[in-house]
Coordinates of C-alpha atoms in Angstrom, one line a residue:
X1 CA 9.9 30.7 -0.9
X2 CA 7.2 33.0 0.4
X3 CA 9.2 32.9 4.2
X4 CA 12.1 34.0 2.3
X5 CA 10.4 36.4 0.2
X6 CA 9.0 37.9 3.8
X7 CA 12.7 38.1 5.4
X8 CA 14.2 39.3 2.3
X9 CA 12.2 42.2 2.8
X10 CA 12.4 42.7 6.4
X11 CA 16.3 42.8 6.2
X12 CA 16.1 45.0 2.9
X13 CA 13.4 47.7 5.3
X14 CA 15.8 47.2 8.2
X15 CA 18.8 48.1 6.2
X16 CA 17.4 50.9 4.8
X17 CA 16.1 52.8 7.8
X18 CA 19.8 51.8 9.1
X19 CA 20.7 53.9 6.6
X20 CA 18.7 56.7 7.2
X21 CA 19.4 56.4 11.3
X22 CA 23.3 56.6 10.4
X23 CA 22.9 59.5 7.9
X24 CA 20.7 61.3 10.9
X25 CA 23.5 60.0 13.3
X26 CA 26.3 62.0 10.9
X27 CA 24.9 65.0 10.9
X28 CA 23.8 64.8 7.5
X29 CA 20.8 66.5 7.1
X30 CA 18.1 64.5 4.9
X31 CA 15.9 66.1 2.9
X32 CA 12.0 65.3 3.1
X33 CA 12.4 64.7 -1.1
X34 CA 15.0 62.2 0.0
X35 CA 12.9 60.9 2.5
X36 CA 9.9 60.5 0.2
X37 CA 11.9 58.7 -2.7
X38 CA 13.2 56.1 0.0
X39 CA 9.2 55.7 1.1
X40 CA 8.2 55.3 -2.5
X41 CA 11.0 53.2 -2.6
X42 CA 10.3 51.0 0.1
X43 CA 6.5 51.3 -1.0
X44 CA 7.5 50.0 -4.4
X45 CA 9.2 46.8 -2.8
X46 CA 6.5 46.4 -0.6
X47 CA 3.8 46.0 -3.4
X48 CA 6.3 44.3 -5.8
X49 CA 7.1 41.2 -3.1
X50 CA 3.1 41.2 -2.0
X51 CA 2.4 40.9 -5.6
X52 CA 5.1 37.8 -5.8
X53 CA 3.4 36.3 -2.5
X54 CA 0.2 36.4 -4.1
X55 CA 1.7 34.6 -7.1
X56 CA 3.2 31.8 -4.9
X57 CA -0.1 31.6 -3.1
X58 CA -1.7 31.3 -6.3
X59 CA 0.7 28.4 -7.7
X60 CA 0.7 26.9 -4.4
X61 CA -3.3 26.4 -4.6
X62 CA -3.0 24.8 -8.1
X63 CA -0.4 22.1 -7.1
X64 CA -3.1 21.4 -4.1
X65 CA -6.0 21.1 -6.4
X66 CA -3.3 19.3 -8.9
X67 CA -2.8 16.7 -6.1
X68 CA -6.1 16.5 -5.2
X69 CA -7.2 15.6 -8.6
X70 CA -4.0 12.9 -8.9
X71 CA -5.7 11.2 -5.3
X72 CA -8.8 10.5 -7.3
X73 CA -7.8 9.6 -10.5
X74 CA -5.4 7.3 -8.7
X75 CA -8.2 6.4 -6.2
X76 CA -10.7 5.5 -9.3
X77 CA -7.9 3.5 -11.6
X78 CA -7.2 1.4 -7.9
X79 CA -11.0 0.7 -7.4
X80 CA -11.4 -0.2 -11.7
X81 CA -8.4 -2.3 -11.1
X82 CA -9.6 -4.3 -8.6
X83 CA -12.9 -4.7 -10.1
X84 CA -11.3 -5.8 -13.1
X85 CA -9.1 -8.3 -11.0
X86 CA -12.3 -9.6 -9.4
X87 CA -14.2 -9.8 -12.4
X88 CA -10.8 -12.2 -14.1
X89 CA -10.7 -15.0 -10.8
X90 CA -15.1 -14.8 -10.6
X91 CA -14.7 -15.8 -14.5
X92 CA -12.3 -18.1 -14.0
X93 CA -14.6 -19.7 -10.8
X94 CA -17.9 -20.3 -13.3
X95 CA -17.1 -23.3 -15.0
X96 CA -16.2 -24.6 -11.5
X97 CA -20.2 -24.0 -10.3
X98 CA -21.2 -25.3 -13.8
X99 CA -20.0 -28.6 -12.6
X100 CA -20.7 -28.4 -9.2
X101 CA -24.3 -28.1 -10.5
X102 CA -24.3 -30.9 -12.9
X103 CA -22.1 -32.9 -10.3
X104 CA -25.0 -32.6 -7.6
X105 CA -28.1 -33.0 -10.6
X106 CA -25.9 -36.1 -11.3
X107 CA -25.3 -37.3 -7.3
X108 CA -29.3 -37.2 -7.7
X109 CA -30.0 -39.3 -10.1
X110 CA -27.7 -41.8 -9.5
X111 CA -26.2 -44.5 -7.2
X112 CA -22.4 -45.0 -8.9
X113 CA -20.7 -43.6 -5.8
X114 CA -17.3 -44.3 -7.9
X115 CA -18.8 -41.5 -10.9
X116 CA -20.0 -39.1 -8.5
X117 CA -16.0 -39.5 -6.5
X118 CA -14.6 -39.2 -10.1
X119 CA -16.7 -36.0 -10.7
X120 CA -15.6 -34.2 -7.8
X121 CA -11.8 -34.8 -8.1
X122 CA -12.2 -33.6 -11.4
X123 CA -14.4 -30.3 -10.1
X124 CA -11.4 -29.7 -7.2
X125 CA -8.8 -29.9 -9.6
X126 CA -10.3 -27.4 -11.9
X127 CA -10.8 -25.2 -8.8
X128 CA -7.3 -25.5 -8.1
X129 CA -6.4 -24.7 -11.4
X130 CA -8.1 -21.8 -11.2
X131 CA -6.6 -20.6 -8.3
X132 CA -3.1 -21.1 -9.3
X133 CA -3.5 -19.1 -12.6
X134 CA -3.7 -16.3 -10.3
X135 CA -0.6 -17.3 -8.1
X136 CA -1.9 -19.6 -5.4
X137 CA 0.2 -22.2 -4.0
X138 CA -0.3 -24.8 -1.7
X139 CA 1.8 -25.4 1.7
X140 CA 1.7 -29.3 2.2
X141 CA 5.0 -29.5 4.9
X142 CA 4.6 -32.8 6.1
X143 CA 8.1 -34.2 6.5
X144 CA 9.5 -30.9 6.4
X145 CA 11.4 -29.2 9.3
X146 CA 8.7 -27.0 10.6
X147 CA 9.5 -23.4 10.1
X148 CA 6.8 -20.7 11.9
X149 CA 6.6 -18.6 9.2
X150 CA 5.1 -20.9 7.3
X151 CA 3.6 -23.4 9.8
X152 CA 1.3 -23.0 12.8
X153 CA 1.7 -26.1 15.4
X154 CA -0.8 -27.0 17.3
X155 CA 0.6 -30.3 18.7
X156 CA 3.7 -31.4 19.6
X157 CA 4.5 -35.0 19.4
X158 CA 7.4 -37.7 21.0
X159 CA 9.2 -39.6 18.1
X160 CA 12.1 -42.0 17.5
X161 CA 11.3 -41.7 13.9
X162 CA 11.8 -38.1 12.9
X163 CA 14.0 -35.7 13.6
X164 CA 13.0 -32.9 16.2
X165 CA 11.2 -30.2 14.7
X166 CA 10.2 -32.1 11.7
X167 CA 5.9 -31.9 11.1
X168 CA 4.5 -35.9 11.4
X169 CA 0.7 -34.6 10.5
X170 CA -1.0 -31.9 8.0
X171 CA -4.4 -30.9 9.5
X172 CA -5.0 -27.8 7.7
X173 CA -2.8 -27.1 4.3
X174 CA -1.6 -23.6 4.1
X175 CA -1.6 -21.1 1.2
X176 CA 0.7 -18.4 -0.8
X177 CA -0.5 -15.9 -3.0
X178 CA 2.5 -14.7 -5.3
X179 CA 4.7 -15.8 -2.4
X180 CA 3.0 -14.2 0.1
X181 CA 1.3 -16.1 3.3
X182 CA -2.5 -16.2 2.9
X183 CA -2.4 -18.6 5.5
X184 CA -0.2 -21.3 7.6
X185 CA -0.6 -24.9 7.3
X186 CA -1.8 -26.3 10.8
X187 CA 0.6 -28.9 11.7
X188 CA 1.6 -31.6 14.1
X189 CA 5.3 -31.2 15.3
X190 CA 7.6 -33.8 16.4
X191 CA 9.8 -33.8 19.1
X192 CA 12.6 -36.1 20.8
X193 CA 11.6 -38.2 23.7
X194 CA 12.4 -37.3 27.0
X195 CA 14.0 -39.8 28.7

């Protein structure tokens, strides 16, 4: 608005000394009263549009500091978020660590291998748990036609039994969070023999 405030009045101070040229041009004679009324005109318009720059200038530095302020305050409600988030999954961890704890107190103090196997299945699947509540899943492809999106192969395998491009062997599982890859499972490919 300011730019066309500017040329606004440059075509407006153009026309008018137009004006005066083709009167001059004419013959006319103009009067130095005439030609003082057109300068106070002129000086009128001046000061009027410098007064509406100013006042875009003006509104144009609140909107800045207005955005400025929006930045942090969405900035600050990001960072509590995410402490928030962080604070919800550690929560959700503790009672995992309780029973890690008593788990290895209990590994101590006794020689019941089958208790202490028992004990940690039950401690992984309450870590599991955990982690799905907040939209983990796991990526277990074996028998599945390997896709690379999803799957990382690291070996590639001859086989009458499967179907090329199916995964024989799961070395590493892989992960979603809320359907997005947190990592690949690391897989063992088959392929057709050559013959």
């Amino acid at each position: 608005r300011f730019q066309d405030t500017k040329e606004k009045l440059v075509e407006e101070t153009i026309e008018d000394e137009n004006l005066i040229v083709d009167e001059e041009e004419k013959g006319s004679p103009i009067s130095v009263q005439d030609s003082e009324s057109q300068v106070k005109k002129l000086e009128e318009k001046v000061k009027q549009l410098e007064a509406e720059i100013a006042d875009y200038v003006d509104t144009l530095k609140r909107v800045q500091a207005q955005f400025e302020n929006y930045k942090k305050r969405i900035k600050k409600e990001f960072d509590t978020f995410t402490q928030i988030s962080t604070h919800k999954l550690v929560k959700q961890l503790l009672p995992v660590l309780d029973n890690l704890e008593r788990a290895l107190s209990s590994a101590e103090s006794t020689d019941d291998k089958g208790k202490i196997i028992e004990g940690v299945k039950l401690i992984y699947h309450q870590f599991k748990e955990a982690l799905e509540k907040e939209g983990l899943k796991t990526i277990d492809p074996a028998g599945d036609r390997f896709d690379p999106y999803f799957h990382e192969a690291i070996m590639q395998v001859e086989s009458d039994e499967h179907e090329d491009n199916t995964v024989v062997e799961v070395f590493q599982k892989g992960y979603l969070i809320n359907d997005h890859l947190l990592r690949p499972a690391i897989v063992k490919v088959s392929s057709y023999p050559i013959r």
